[in-house]
Coordinates of C-alpha atoms in Angstrom, one line a residue:
X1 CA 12.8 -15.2 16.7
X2 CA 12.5 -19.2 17.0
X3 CA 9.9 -19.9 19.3
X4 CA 8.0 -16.7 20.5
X5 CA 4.6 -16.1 20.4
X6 CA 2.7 -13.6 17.8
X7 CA 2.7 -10.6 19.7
X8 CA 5.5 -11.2 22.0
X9 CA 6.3 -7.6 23.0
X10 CA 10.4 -7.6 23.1
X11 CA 10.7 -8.8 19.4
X12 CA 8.1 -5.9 18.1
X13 CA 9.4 -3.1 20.0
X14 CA 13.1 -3.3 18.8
X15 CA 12.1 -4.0 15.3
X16 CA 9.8 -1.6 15.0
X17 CA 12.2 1.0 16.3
X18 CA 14.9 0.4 14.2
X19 CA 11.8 0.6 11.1
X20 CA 11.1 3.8 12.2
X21 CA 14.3 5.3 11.0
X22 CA 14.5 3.4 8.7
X23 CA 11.0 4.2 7.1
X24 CA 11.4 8.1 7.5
X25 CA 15.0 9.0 6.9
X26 CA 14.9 12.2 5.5
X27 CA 15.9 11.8 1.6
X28 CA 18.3 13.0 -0.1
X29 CA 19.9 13.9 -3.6
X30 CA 21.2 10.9 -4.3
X31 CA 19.9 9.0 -7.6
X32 CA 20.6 5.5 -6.3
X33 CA 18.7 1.9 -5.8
X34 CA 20.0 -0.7 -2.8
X35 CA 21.9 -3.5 -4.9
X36 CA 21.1 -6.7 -3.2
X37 CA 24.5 -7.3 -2.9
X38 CA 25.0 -5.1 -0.5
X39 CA 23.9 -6.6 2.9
X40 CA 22.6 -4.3 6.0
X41 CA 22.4 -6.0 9.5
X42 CA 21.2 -4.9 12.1
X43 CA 22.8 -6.9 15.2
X44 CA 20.1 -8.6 18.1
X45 CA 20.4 -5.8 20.4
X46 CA 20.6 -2.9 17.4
X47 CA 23.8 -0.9 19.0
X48 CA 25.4 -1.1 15.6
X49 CA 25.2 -1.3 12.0
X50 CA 27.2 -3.6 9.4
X51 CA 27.5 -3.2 6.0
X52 CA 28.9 -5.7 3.7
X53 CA 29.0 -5.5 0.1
X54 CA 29.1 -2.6 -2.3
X55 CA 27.4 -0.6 -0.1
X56 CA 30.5 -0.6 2.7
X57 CA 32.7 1.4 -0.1
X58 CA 29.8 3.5 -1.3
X59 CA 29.0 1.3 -4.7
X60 CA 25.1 2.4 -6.3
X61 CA 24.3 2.0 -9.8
X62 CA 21.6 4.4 -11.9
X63 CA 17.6 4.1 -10.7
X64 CA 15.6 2.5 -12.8
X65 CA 13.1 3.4 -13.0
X66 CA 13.5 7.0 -12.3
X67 CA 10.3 7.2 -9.6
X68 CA 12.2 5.0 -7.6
X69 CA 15.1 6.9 -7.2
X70 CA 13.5 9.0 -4.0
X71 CA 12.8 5.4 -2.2
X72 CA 16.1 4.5 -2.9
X73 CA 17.9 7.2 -1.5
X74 CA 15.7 7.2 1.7
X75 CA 16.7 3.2 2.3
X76 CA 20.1 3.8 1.8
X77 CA 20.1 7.1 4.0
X78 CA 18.2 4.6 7.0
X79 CA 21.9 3.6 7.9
X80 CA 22.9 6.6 8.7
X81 CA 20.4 7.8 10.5
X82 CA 19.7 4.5 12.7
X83 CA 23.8 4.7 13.7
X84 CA 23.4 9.2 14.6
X85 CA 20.6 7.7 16.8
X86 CA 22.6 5.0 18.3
X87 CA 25.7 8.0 18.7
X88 CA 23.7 10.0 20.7
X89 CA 21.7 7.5 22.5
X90 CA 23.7 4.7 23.2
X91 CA 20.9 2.1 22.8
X92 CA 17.4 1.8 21.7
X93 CA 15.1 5.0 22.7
X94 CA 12.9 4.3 25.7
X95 CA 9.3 2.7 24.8
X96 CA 6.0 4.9 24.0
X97 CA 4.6 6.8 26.7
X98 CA 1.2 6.9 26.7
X99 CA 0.6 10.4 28.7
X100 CA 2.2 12.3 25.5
X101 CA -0.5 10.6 22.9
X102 CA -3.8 12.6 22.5
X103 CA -7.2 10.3 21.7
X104 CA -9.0 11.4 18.9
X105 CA -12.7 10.5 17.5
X106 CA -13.7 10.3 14.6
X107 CA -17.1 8.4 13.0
X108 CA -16.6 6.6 9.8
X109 CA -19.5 4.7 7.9
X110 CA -21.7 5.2 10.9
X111 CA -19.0 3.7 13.4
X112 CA -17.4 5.4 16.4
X113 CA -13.5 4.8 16.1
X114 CA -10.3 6.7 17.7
X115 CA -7.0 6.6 17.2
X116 CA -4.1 8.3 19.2
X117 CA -1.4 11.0 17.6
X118 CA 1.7 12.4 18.8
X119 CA 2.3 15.5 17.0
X120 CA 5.8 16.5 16.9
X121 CA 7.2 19.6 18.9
X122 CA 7.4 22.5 16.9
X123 CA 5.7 21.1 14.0
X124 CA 3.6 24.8 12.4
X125 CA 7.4 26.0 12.5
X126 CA 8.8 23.2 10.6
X127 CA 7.2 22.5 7.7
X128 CA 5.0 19.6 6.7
X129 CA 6.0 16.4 8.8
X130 CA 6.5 12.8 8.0
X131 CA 3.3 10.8 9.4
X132 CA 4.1 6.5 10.8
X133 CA 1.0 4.8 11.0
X134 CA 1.6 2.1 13.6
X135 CA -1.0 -1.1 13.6
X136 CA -1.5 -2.7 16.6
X137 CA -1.6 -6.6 17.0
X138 CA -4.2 -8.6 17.4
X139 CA -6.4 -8.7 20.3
X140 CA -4.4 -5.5 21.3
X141 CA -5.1 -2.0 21.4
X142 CA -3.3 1.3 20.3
X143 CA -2.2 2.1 24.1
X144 CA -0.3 -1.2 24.2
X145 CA 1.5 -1.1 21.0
X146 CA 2.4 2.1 21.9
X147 CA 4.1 1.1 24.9
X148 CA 5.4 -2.1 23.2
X149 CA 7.5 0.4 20.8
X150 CA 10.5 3.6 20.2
X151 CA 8.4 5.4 17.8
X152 CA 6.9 7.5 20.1
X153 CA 10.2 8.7 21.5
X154 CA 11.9 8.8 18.1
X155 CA 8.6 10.9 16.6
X156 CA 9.8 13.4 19.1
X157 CA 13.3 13.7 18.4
X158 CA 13.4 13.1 14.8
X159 CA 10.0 15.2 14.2
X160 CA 7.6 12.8 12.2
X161 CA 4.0 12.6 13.5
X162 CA 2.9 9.2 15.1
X163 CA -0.5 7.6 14.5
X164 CA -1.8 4.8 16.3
X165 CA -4.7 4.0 15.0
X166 CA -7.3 1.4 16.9
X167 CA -9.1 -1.3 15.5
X168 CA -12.4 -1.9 15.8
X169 CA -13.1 -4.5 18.8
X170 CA -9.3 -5.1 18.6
X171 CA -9.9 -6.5 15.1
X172 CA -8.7 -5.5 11.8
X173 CA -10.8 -6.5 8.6
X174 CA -7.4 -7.5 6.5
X175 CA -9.4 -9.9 3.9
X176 CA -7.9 -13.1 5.5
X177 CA -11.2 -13.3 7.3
X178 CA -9.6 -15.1 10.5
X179 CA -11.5 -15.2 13.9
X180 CA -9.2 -13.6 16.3
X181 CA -9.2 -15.0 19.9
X182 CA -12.8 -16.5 18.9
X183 CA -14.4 -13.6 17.8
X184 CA -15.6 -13.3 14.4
X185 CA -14.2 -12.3 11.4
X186 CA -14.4 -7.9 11.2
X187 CA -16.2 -6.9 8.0
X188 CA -15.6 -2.7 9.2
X189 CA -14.6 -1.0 6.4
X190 CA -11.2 -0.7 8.1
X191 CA -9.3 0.9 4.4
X192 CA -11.7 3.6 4.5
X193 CA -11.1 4.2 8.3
X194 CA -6.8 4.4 7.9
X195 CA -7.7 6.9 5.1
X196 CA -9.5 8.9 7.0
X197 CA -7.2 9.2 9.8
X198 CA -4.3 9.8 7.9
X199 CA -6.8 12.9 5.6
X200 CA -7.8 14.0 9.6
X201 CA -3.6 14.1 10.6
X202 CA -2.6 15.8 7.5
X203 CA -5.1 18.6 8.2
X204 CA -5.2 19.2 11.9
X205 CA -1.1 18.4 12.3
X206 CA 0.7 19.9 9.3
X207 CA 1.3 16.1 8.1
X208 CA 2.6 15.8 4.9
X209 CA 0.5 13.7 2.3
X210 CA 4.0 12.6 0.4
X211 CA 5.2 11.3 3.0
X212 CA 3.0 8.8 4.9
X213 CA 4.6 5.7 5.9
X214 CA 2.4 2.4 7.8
X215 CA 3.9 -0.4 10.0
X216 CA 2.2 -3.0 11.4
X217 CA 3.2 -6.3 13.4
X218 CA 1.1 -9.4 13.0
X219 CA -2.8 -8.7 12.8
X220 CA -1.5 -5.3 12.0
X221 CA 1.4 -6.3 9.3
X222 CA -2.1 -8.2 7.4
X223 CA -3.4 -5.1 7.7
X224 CA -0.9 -3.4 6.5
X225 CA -0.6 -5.0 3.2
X226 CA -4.4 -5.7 3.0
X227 CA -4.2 -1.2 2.9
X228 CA -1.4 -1.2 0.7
X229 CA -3.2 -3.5 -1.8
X230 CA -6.1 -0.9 -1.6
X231 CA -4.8 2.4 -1.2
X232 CA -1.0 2.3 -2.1
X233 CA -1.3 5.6 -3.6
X234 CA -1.8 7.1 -0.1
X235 CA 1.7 5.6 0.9
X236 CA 5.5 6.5 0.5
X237 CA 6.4 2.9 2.0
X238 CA 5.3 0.6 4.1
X239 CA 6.7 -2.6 6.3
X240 CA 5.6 -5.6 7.6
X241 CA 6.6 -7.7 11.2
X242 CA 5.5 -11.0 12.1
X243 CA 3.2 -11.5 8.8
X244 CA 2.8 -12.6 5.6
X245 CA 0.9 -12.0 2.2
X246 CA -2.4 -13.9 2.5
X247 CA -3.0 -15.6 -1.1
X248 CA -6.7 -14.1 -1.6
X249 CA -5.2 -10.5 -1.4
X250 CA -1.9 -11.3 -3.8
X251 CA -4.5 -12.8 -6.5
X252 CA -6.3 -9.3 -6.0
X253 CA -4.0 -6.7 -5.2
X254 CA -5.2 -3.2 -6.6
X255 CA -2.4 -1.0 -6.5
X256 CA 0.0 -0.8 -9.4
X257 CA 2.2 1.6 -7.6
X258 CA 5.6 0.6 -6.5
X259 CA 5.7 0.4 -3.3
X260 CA 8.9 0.2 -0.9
X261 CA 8.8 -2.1 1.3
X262 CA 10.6 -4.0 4.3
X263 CA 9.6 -7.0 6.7
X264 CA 10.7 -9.1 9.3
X265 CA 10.2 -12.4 9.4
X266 CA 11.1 -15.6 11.9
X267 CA 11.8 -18.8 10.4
X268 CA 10.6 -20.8 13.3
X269 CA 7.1 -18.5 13.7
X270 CA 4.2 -20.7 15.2
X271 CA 1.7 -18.4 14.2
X272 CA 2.4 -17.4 10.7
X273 CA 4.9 -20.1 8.8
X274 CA 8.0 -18.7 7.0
X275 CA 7.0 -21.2 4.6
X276 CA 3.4 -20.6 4.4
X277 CA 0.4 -22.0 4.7
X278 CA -2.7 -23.9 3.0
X279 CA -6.0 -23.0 3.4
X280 CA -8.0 -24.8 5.5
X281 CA -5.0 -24.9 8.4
X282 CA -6.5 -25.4 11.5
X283 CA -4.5 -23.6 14.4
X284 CA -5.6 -23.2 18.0
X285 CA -8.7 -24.5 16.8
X286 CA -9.5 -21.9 14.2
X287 CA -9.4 -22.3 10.6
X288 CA -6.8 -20.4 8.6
X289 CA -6.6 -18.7 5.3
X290 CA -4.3 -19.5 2.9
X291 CA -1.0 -17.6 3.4
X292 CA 2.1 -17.1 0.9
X293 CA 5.6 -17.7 2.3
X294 CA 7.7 -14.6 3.6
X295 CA 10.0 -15.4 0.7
X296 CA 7.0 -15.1 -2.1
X297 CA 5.8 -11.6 0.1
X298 CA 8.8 -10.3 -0.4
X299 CA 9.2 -11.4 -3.7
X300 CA 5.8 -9.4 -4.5
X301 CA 6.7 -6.3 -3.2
X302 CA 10.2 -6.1 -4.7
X303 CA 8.4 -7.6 -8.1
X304 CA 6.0 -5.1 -7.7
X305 CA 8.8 -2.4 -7.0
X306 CA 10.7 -3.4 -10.2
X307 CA 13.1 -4.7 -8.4
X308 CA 16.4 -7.0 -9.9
X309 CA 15.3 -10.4 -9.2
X310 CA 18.9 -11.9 -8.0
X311 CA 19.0 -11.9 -3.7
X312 CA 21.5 -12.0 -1.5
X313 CA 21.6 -14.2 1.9
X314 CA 23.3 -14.1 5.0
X315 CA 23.3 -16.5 7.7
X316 CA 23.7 -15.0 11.4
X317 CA 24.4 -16.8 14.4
X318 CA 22.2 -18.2 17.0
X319 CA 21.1 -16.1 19.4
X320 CA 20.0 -16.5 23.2
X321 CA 16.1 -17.2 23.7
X322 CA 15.8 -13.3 24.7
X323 CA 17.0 -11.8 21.9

């Protein structure tokens, strides 16, 4: 969105809606990857769905590799749930409510953290559940990305668990080592923390370990991939708003796994360039690490993925300042 600030609430919320369904679509039998070709939009206020492309007329071609395939079929089935939701809704589900999140405690390495859950209804009598770990912002907190956002409401209907899990001091540690609103850089062991609140969800709310998805929007998308990089193995996908790959943690990325991923980008960000940045950037009178463009993040992930290298591009309209 040209112009808005890092944690501008409307942007987040929508996005991260629509991500929701299309993180945990339930998969299916279909042995399939997306071919680039085939173009999903989703338009500013997300009442409808276009497909252009092979993917209108119901075009895939063979998985390769065969892991994949499971990922694949999950994007592709996204569409199709994000339009049932819009059937029956109308519009976008109303934002987080805060009364229907339990806070939960829980001391790792010596430090007293929380994070708050939604189980599901009904979730002993349904089998395991898909778990969304959603990373607040910086200089946020897990009550107000929980407001900012659907996945609250959608956790409900759809039946995945949602984890909001809260940073220490409002600061994640995601290896860029940024000050955030003049604080100092966090050195918490935050990796060790998601784990363990993802281990604690599994147990006490019939989460299921294959299917653990993160999100997170700006501080939170770093943290996001700073976690994936780290502990990959732990996720089925993961996506990123409002961030990109900082070049420290792409020269040392751990995890060999493939790793679907989606993020959201603005080409006119003030806080974190499409393009990128150097290191040394100075910005609101802090020093920034180095960061890769959205298109080399993406790159990375689909690279990482196996993905074809060919892309496809769309250019949309302009859009009023509020959408």
């Amino acid at each position: 969105a040209p112009g808005r600030p890092l944690n501008a609430p409307r942007a987040p919320r929508r996005a991260l809606a629509v991500l929701a369904l299309a993180l945990v679509a339930e998969p299916g039998p279909a042995l399939a990857v997306v071919d680039v070709s085939a173009v999903t939009r989703v338009d500013p206020d997300a009442s409808r769905v276009i497909l252009a492309g092979p993917a209108a007329a119901g075009a895939a071609r063979p998985a390769a590799p065969q892991a994949m395939a499971g990922a694949a079929s999950d994007a592709l089935l996204a569409t199709s749930s994000l339009m049932r939701a819009h059937t029956l809704e109308g519009a976008m589900p109303e934002r987080g409510n805060v009364a229907t999140a339990r806070r939960r405690h829980i001391s790792v390495g010596g430090l007293a953290r929380s994070y708050l859950v939604q189980p599901a209804p009904g979730a002993r009598g349904a089998g395991r559940l898909p778990v969304v770990v959603l990373l607040h912002g910086g200089a946020q907190s897990a009550e107000d990305v929980w407001r900012e956002t659907s996945l609250p409401t959608l956790g409900a209907r759809e039946g995945f668990l949602v984890v909001a899990p809260e940073a220490f001091e409002r600061h994640w540690n995601d290896v860029r080592g940024a000050s955030i609103a003049g604080s100092p850089a966090s050195t918490v062991d935050d990796v060790r923390f998601l784990k363990a609140v993802i281990a604690e969800v599994i147990a006490q709310d019939h989460g299921d370990p294959s299917a653990v998805f993160m999100v997170g929007s700006s501080h939170g998308g770093f943290m996001t991939m700073r976690f994936a990089c780290d502990a990959g193995e732990t996720l089925r996908a993961a996506a990123s708003l409002l961030s990109t790959l900082p070049d420290a943690l792409a020269r040392n990325c751990k995890s060999p796994r493939p790793l679907p991923w989606l993020a959201v980008n603005g080409t006119e960000d003030p806080a974190v360039p499409f393009r990128g940045q150097v290191d040394g950037t100075v910005r609101r009178g802090e020093t920034q690490a180095a960061l890769r463009s959205a298109d080399e993040t993406f790159r990375s992930w689909a690279d990482r993925a196996g993905c074809a290298a060919p892309t496809a591009r769309e250019a949309l309209t302009d859009q009023g300042a509020d959408e």
